[in-house]
Short mmCIF file of C-alpha atoms and ligand atoms in Angstrom, two decimals:
data_model
loop_
_atom_site.label_atom_id
_atom_site.label_comp_id
_atom_site.label_asym_id
_atom_site.label_seq_id
_atom_site.Cartn_x
_atom_site.Cartn_y
_atom_site.Cartn_z
CA MET A 147 111.05 77.42 67.32
CA LYS A 148 109.86 79.69 70.08
CA LYS A 149 108.45 77.86 72.83
CA HIS A 150 105.39 77.98 74.51
CA ASN A 151 106.58 79.26 77.92
CA PHE A 152 104.22 78.62 81.13
CA SER A 153 107.19 78.91 83.37
CA ALA A 154 106.28 80.26 86.89
CA GLY A 155 109.32 82.62 87.24
CA PRO A 156 111.52 83.63 85.64
CA CYS A 157 109.08 83.51 82.89
CA VAL A 158 107.91 84.79 79.23
CA LEU A 159 108.77 88.18 78.43
CA PRO A 160 107.62 90.01 75.30
CA GLN A 161 109.65 89.31 72.26
CA GLU A 162 110.42 93.17 71.46
CA VAL A 163 111.46 93.55 74.71
CA LEU A 164 114.03 90.88 74.78
CA LYS A 165 115.16 92.11 71.35
CA LYS A 166 115.66 95.76 72.74
CA ALA A 167 117.25 94.44 75.64
CA ALA A 168 119.69 92.37 73.87
CA ASP A 169 120.34 95.56 71.32
CA ALA A 170 121.15 97.59 74.35
CA VAL A 171 123.76 95.26 75.93
CA LEU A 172 125.59 95.72 72.70
CA ASP A 173 125.13 99.17 72.01
CA PHE A 174 123.00 101.50 73.97
CA ASP A 175 124.67 104.91 74.06
CA ASN A 176 127.19 105.79 71.37
CA GLY A 177 129.09 102.46 71.08
CA LEU A 178 128.62 101.72 74.73
CA SER A 179 126.86 98.82 76.26
CA LEU A 180 124.09 99.32 78.69
CA ILE A 181 125.81 97.23 81.18
CA GLU A 182 129.21 99.21 80.77
CA ILE A 183 128.08 102.97 81.27
CA SER A 184 128.02 104.60 84.60
CA HIS A 185 124.53 104.40 86.43
CA ARG A 186 125.05 107.83 87.16
CA SER A 187 125.44 108.90 83.48
CA LYS A 188 122.18 111.00 82.03
CA PRO A 189 121.23 108.10 79.76
CA PHE A 190 120.89 105.65 82.60
CA VAL A 191 119.55 108.16 85.21
CA ASP A 192 116.79 108.99 82.25
CA VAL A 193 115.91 105.04 82.28
CA MET A 194 115.51 104.83 86.09
CA GLU A 195 113.24 107.91 86.15
CA ASN A 196 111.11 106.69 83.15
CA ALA A 197 110.99 103.45 84.79
CA ARG A 198 109.72 104.75 88.13
CA ALA A 199 107.26 107.40 86.81
CA LEU A 200 105.91 104.39 84.41
CA VAL A 201 105.18 102.36 87.34
CA LEU A 202 103.03 105.12 89.00
CA GLU A 203 101.48 105.93 85.97
CA LEU A 204 100.19 102.41 84.80
CA LEU A 205 99.16 101.71 88.76
CA GLY A 206 97.30 105.13 88.66
CA LEU A 207 99.24 106.44 91.65
CA GLU A 208 100.58 109.54 90.48
CA GLY A 209 100.21 112.60 92.64
CA LYS A 210 98.90 110.54 95.46
CA GLY A 211 101.97 110.58 97.71
CA TYR A 212 103.76 107.28 96.50
CA LYS A 213 107.08 106.62 95.20
CA ALA A 214 108.24 103.65 93.08
CA LEU A 215 111.85 102.00 93.94
CA PHE A 216 113.84 99.60 92.13
CA LEU A 217 115.81 97.84 94.79
CA GLN A 218 117.71 94.41 94.91
CA GLY A 219 117.46 91.28 96.78
CA GLY A 220 114.17 89.99 95.35
CA ALA A 221 110.80 90.02 97.17
CA SER A 222 112.24 87.75 99.83
CA THR A 223 114.29 90.62 101.03
CA GLN A 224 111.31 92.57 101.31
CA PHE A 225 109.88 90.11 103.80
CA LEU A 226 112.59 91.51 105.96
CA MET A 227 112.53 94.86 104.70
CA VAL A 228 108.91 95.56 105.40
CA ALA A 229 109.32 94.58 108.97
CA LEU A 230 112.42 96.42 109.77
CA ASN A 231 110.50 99.65 108.38
CA LEU A 232 107.24 99.24 109.66
CA LEU A 233 107.04 96.85 112.59
CA GLU A 234 107.33 98.39 115.94
CA LYS A 235 104.97 96.06 118.25
CA ARG A 236 102.54 93.73 116.19
CA ALA A 237 101.72 93.10 112.62
CA GLY A 238 98.80 90.78 111.13
CA TYR A 239 99.56 88.34 108.24
CA LEU A 240 97.11 86.69 106.13
CA ASN A 241 98.79 83.15 105.59
CA THR A 242 97.88 81.98 102.27
CA GLY A 243 100.82 79.96 101.42
CA THR A 244 104.61 79.32 100.99
CA TRP A 245 105.37 82.97 100.17
CA ALA A 246 103.27 84.18 102.87
CA ASN A 247 104.77 81.90 105.57
CA LYS A 248 108.32 83.15 104.43
CA ALA A 249 107.25 86.66 105.14
CA ILE A 250 105.80 85.55 108.45
CA LYS A 251 109.11 84.01 109.40
CA GLU A 252 111.20 86.84 108.63
CA ALA A 253 108.91 89.36 110.44
CA LYS A 254 108.93 87.07 113.47
CA ILE A 255 112.70 87.86 113.99
CA PHE A 256 111.88 91.35 114.83
CA ASP A 257 108.73 91.23 116.70
CA ASP A 258 105.36 89.91 117.52
CA VAL A 259 103.28 88.55 114.27
CA TYR A 260 99.62 87.49 114.39
CA GLU A 261 98.04 85.26 111.72
CA VAL A 262 94.73 87.05 111.13
CA ALA A 263 93.53 83.90 109.09
CA SER A 264 95.12 80.92 107.34
CA SER A 265 94.17 78.32 104.63
CA LYS A 266 96.86 75.90 105.75
CA ASN A 267 94.03 73.49 106.80
CA ALA A 268 93.35 72.74 103.12
CA ASN A 269 97.06 73.02 101.96
CA TYR A 270 96.22 76.54 100.93
CA ASN A 271 93.73 75.90 97.93
CA TYR A 272 91.66 78.63 98.93
CA ILE A 273 91.87 82.29 100.29
CA PRO A 274 90.55 83.09 103.92
CA LYS A 275 87.77 85.51 104.16
CA GLY A 276 85.77 87.28 106.73
CA TYR A 277 88.53 88.01 109.12
CA GLU A 278 89.20 90.97 111.13
CA ILE A 279 92.15 93.11 111.22
CA PRO A 280 92.89 94.81 114.66
CA SER A 281 93.19 98.50 114.46
CA GLU A 282 95.88 98.98 116.86
CA TYR A 283 98.48 96.73 114.79
CA ASP A 284 101.27 98.36 112.64
CA TYR A 285 100.28 96.88 109.41
CA PHE A 286 98.57 94.25 107.80
CA HIS A 287 100.36 91.97 105.25
CA CYS A 288 98.82 90.09 102.44
CA THR A 289 100.02 88.19 99.25
CA SER A 290 97.65 89.07 96.18
CA ASN A 291 98.46 86.04 94.26
CA ASN A 292 99.79 82.71 95.55
CA THR A 293 102.18 81.61 92.74
CA ILE A 294 102.59 77.84 93.78
CA PHE A 295 99.14 77.22 94.90
CA GLY A 296 97.33 78.97 92.24
CA THR A 297 95.12 81.12 94.48
CA GLN A 298 94.32 85.04 94.01
CA MET A 299 92.62 87.43 96.29
CA LYS A 300 89.58 88.85 94.31
CA GLU A 301 88.91 91.25 97.09
CA PHE A 302 90.96 92.98 99.55
CA PRO A 303 89.89 93.71 103.19
CA LYS A 304 88.79 96.90 104.69
CA CYS A 305 91.92 97.74 106.30
CA PRO A 306 92.18 100.13 109.49
CA ILE A 307 96.06 100.13 109.42
CA PRO A 308 98.75 100.22 106.49
CA MET A 309 98.18 97.54 104.29
CA VAL A 310 101.35 95.96 102.68
CA CYS A 311 100.93 93.50 99.80
CA ASP A 312 103.53 91.09 98.17
CA MET A 313 102.21 91.52 94.30
CA SER A 314 105.11 89.64 92.87
CA SER A 315 103.21 87.28 90.52
CA ASP A 316 100.15 89.30 89.50
CA ILE A 317 101.34 93.34 89.43
CA PHE A 318 100.34 94.91 86.45
CA SER A 319 97.90 92.03 85.52
CA ARG A 320 94.69 93.25 86.66
CA GLN A 321 92.74 96.51 87.38
CA LEU A 322 92.69 97.16 91.17
CA ASP A 323 92.46 100.48 93.24
CA PHE A 324 96.13 100.47 94.19
CA SER A 325 95.46 103.42 96.35
CA LYS A 326 94.15 101.21 98.86
CA PHE A 327 97.64 99.60 99.36
CA ASP A 328 100.35 101.63 101.44
CA LEU A 329 103.19 99.36 100.36
CA ILE A 330 103.56 97.06 97.30
CA TYR A 331 106.39 95.12 96.29
CA ALA A 332 107.23 92.54 93.72
CA GLY A 333 110.30 90.66 92.46
CA ALA A 334 110.53 91.70 88.67
CA GLN A 335 110.94 88.19 87.21
CA LYS A 336 107.21 87.25 86.99
CA ASN A 337 105.39 90.24 85.24
CA MET A 338 107.88 92.87 84.79
CA GLY A 339 111.34 92.03 83.48
CA PRO A 340 114.43 89.80 84.63
CA ALA A 341 115.37 88.70 87.92
CA GLY A 342 117.67 90.97 89.97
CA ALA A 343 115.41 94.22 90.32
CA THR A 344 112.47 94.44 92.86
CA LEU A 345 109.77 96.87 92.71
CA VAL A 346 108.74 98.67 95.80
CA VAL A 347 105.66 101.23 95.79
CA VAL A 348 105.35 103.23 98.82
CA ARG A 349 103.22 105.84 100.35
CA GLU A 350 105.75 107.96 101.67
CA GLU A 351 103.87 109.03 104.89
CA ILE A 352 103.91 105.74 106.57
CA LEU A 353 107.67 105.47 107.04
CA GLY A 354 109.82 106.84 109.96
CA LYS A 355 107.53 105.75 112.34
CA VAL A 356 109.49 102.97 114.21
CA SER A 357 111.91 103.48 116.76
CA ARG A 358 114.89 101.08 115.56
CA HIS A 359 118.05 101.81 113.90
CA ILE A 360 117.46 100.71 110.30
CA PRO A 361 120.74 99.45 108.21
CA SER A 362 121.20 102.20 105.33
CA MET A 363 120.64 99.24 102.64
CA MET A 364 117.32 98.24 104.33
CA ASP A 365 116.14 101.71 104.92
CA TYR A 366 113.24 102.70 102.27
CA LYS A 367 113.82 106.45 103.26
CA ILE A 368 117.50 106.49 102.50
CA HIS A 369 116.61 104.82 99.10
CA LEU A 370 113.93 107.25 98.38
CA ASN A 371 116.25 110.30 99.07
CA LYS A 372 118.63 109.01 96.82
CA SER A 373 116.14 108.44 93.91
CA SER A 374 116.41 104.62 93.88
CA MET A 375 120.32 105.29 93.48
CA PHE A 376 121.74 104.79 96.92
CA ASN A 377 124.13 102.18 95.44
CA THR A 378 124.66 100.79 92.02
CA PRO A 379 121.21 99.58 90.84
CA PRO A 380 120.94 96.66 88.81
CA VAL A 381 121.07 98.40 85.42
CA PHE A 382 120.06 95.76 83.21
CA ALA A 383 117.06 94.45 85.11
CA VAL A 384 115.82 98.31 85.64
CA TYR A 385 116.16 98.86 81.83
CA THR A 386 114.26 95.66 80.76
CA SER A 387 111.51 96.28 83.12
CA MET A 388 111.35 99.78 81.80
CA LEU A 389 110.89 98.40 78.41
CA THR A 390 108.17 95.76 79.64
CA LEU A 391 106.36 98.90 81.13
CA GLU A 392 106.43 100.88 77.88
CA TRP A 393 105.35 97.78 75.93
CA LEU A 394 102.24 97.47 78.61
CA LYS A 395 101.63 101.27 78.42
CA ASN A 396 101.40 101.01 74.39
CA LEU A 397 99.26 98.12 74.72
CA GLY A 398 96.76 99.98 76.43
CA GLY A 399 97.97 99.57 79.92
CA ILE A 400 96.51 97.32 82.59
CA PRO A 401 92.77 97.37 81.51
CA ALA A 402 93.94 96.07 77.97
CA ILE A 403 96.26 93.20 79.61
CA GLU A 404 93.40 92.40 81.93
CA GLU A 405 91.00 91.48 79.17
CA LEU A 406 93.64 89.44 77.50
CA ASN A 407 94.50 87.71 80.83
CA GLU A 408 90.79 87.10 81.29
CA LYS A 409 90.60 85.49 77.91
CA LYS A 410 93.69 83.10 78.61
CA SER A 411 92.42 82.17 82.15
CA THR A 412 88.84 81.47 81.31
CA LEU A 413 90.13 79.24 78.43
CA MET A 414 92.36 77.58 80.44
CA TYR A 415 89.91 76.80 83.42
CA SER A 416 86.99 75.73 81.17
CA GLU A 417 89.28 73.01 79.92
CA ILE A 418 90.33 71.97 83.23
CA ASP A 419 86.63 71.71 84.10
CA ILE A 420 85.35 69.96 81.12
CA ASN A 421 88.00 67.78 80.48
CA PRO A 422 87.19 64.51 82.94
CA LEU A 423 91.13 63.71 83.11
CA PHE A 424 91.85 66.92 84.71
CA LYS A 425 91.07 68.45 88.11
CA GLY A 426 91.69 71.88 89.35
CA TYR A 427 93.52 72.54 92.45
CA ALA A 428 92.32 75.84 93.67
CA ALA A 429 88.76 76.64 95.13
CA LYS A 430 86.79 78.08 91.73
CA GLU A 431 86.02 81.58 93.41
CA ASP A 432 89.93 81.95 94.34
CA ARG A 433 91.38 80.70 91.11
CA SER A 434 94.43 82.60 89.89
CA THR A 435 94.31 84.32 86.70
CA MET A 436 97.98 84.02 86.50
CA ASN A 437 98.85 80.42 87.60
CA ALA A 438 96.57 77.55 86.98
CA THR A 439 97.15 74.44 89.30
CA PHE A 440 95.67 71.25 88.01
CA THR A 441 96.33 67.49 88.48
CA LEU A 442 95.52 64.46 86.44
CA GLU A 443 92.71 62.32 87.81
CA ASN A 444 94.58 59.12 86.69
CA ASP A 445 98.49 59.15 87.04
CA ASP A 446 99.08 56.37 84.62
CA LEU A 447 98.63 59.11 81.64
CA LYS A 448 101.39 61.03 82.93
CA GLU A 449 104.01 59.87 80.80
CA THR A 450 101.97 60.08 77.77
CA PHE A 451 100.80 63.85 78.63
CA ASP A 452 104.16 64.96 79.42
CA THR A 453 105.41 63.52 76.04
CA MET A 454 102.67 65.18 74.34
CA TRP A 455 102.85 68.83 75.72
CA LYS A 456 106.75 68.54 75.28
CA GLU A 457 106.11 67.82 71.58
CA ALA A 458 103.95 70.67 71.35
CA GLY A 459 106.74 73.15 72.15
CA ILE A 460 105.46 73.77 75.69
CA ASN A 461 107.72 74.72 78.68
CA GLY A 462 107.70 74.79 82.35
CA LEU A 463 104.36 73.25 83.02
CA ASN A 464 105.30 71.04 85.97
CA GLY A 465 103.62 71.85 89.34
CA HIS A 466 105.49 72.94 92.30
CA ARG A 467 106.55 70.15 94.67
CA SER A 468 104.39 71.18 97.44
CA VAL A 469 101.25 70.89 95.11
CA GLY A 470 102.32 68.31 92.56
CA GLY A 471 100.64 68.04 89.11
CA TYR A 472 100.57 70.88 86.80
CA ARG A 473 101.00 74.48 86.94
CA ALA A 474 100.28 76.67 83.79
CA SER A 475 101.48 80.22 84.39
CA MET A 476 99.91 82.65 82.24
CA TYR A 477 101.88 85.92 82.71
CA ASN A 478 101.01 89.20 80.79
CA ALA A 479 103.59 88.28 78.21
CA LEU A 480 102.19 84.83 77.40
CA HIS A 481 100.18 84.64 74.16
CA LEU A 482 96.63 83.39 73.87
CA ASP A 483 97.85 81.03 71.19
CA SER A 484 100.09 79.24 73.59
CA VAL A 485 97.22 78.58 76.09
CA LYS A 486 95.10 77.36 72.69
CA THR A 487 98.15 74.73 72.12
CA LEU A 488 98.13 73.62 75.85
CA VAL A 489 94.23 73.20 75.74
CA GLU A 490 94.24 71.33 72.34
CA VAL A 491 97.27 68.94 73.87
CA MET A 492 94.66 68.21 76.81
CA SER A 493 91.74 67.53 74.52
CA GLU A 494 93.74 65.45 72.21
CA LEU A 495 94.64 63.42 75.54
CA GLU A 496 91.15 62.85 76.20
CA ARG A 497 90.43 61.63 72.88
CA LYS A 498 93.40 59.16 73.09
CA ALA A 499 92.54 57.95 76.53
C1 LIG B 25 108.38 84.62 93.30
C2 LIG B 25 107.68 84.88 94.61
C3 LIG B 25 108.46 85.34 95.59
C4 LIG B 25 109.95 85.38 95.73
O1 LIG B 25 110.60 86.44 94.86
P1 LIG B 25 112.35 86.48 94.74
O2 LIG B 25 112.55 87.67 94.09
O3 LIG B 25 112.91 85.38 94.58
O4 LIG B 25 112.70 86.64 96.36
C5 LIG B 25 107.84 86.08 96.57
N1 LIG B 25 106.55 86.14 96.55
C6 LIG B 25 105.70 85.80 95.70
C7 LIG B 25 104.42 85.84 95.65
C8 LIG B 25 106.40 85.05 94.48
O5 LIG B 25 105.57 84.69 93.68
#
């Protein structure tokens, strides 16, 4: 039986995408596997170009000076690469949790970093608001969705300098004016595909302004000039991401998936709020539509609850160690039925308790 996969990442992907990807591993092009053909062959170059074009199309960024790249090293390498390419003197970072801290740590290797605001004082259960971004800084960096703490930025600040955003765990999940951002990055494994590819969407004109010598593999310009084929790209991850983007486009794109994601998260949070056994972790106005974090009010019920959800075919519900409790990750490919199943288990626990 297919599990209800609430895993935080790697995570659920559309079943039809998995089938097509599996087929391509066996036979992609006249008896050759996707992972044994040259990345310079026409069939694969077409895949890469199609994937890059779909990204811009879905985000509404076609013809606006942006390019999409599929790189490697995960979002974690972007923490470093962003700073190498954009940080000359000082950058402003919004500290909203574990991933933001990791981004800050890497940027500090190169130059000065200023935390424009932080929610550390409340173990990152909310998104800071009302802060100023100094106009003399090189760029501002934020994390749109905090996968671990279950908070999500609903609004983005007015930003007088280039705005860089780690959208690893909510890209393609909701409508935003993506042209507000100058550089967006995301590890593929949360809403787009398998681990191994990292998406970077960059407004070309912000590049080439720092004085340092950038190593080739870390240089966005080099990857852009080589059409995301400077070295062998992660072919399987790019292909599978392309399939997911096609799936999303056929579904009606971001507006359609946003509607579904709203339904899932509304159902999830209404159970958390109505059921006296559970408590939501994140501040209500900042709750993530992707990762719902919650705890049991009475720890004695933990064993019973854990047995119940596992028996219902649910996977990946344990919270991250820095928050504890539970985390229901509801990425694009998760069905509404999976959330219904979880909510039923939660109300069943209330009846039993
Ligand atoms: C998972 C995650 C990362 C780390 O991604 P890797 O691809 O594992 O390096 C960074 N930022 C956010 C917001 C994440 O959710």
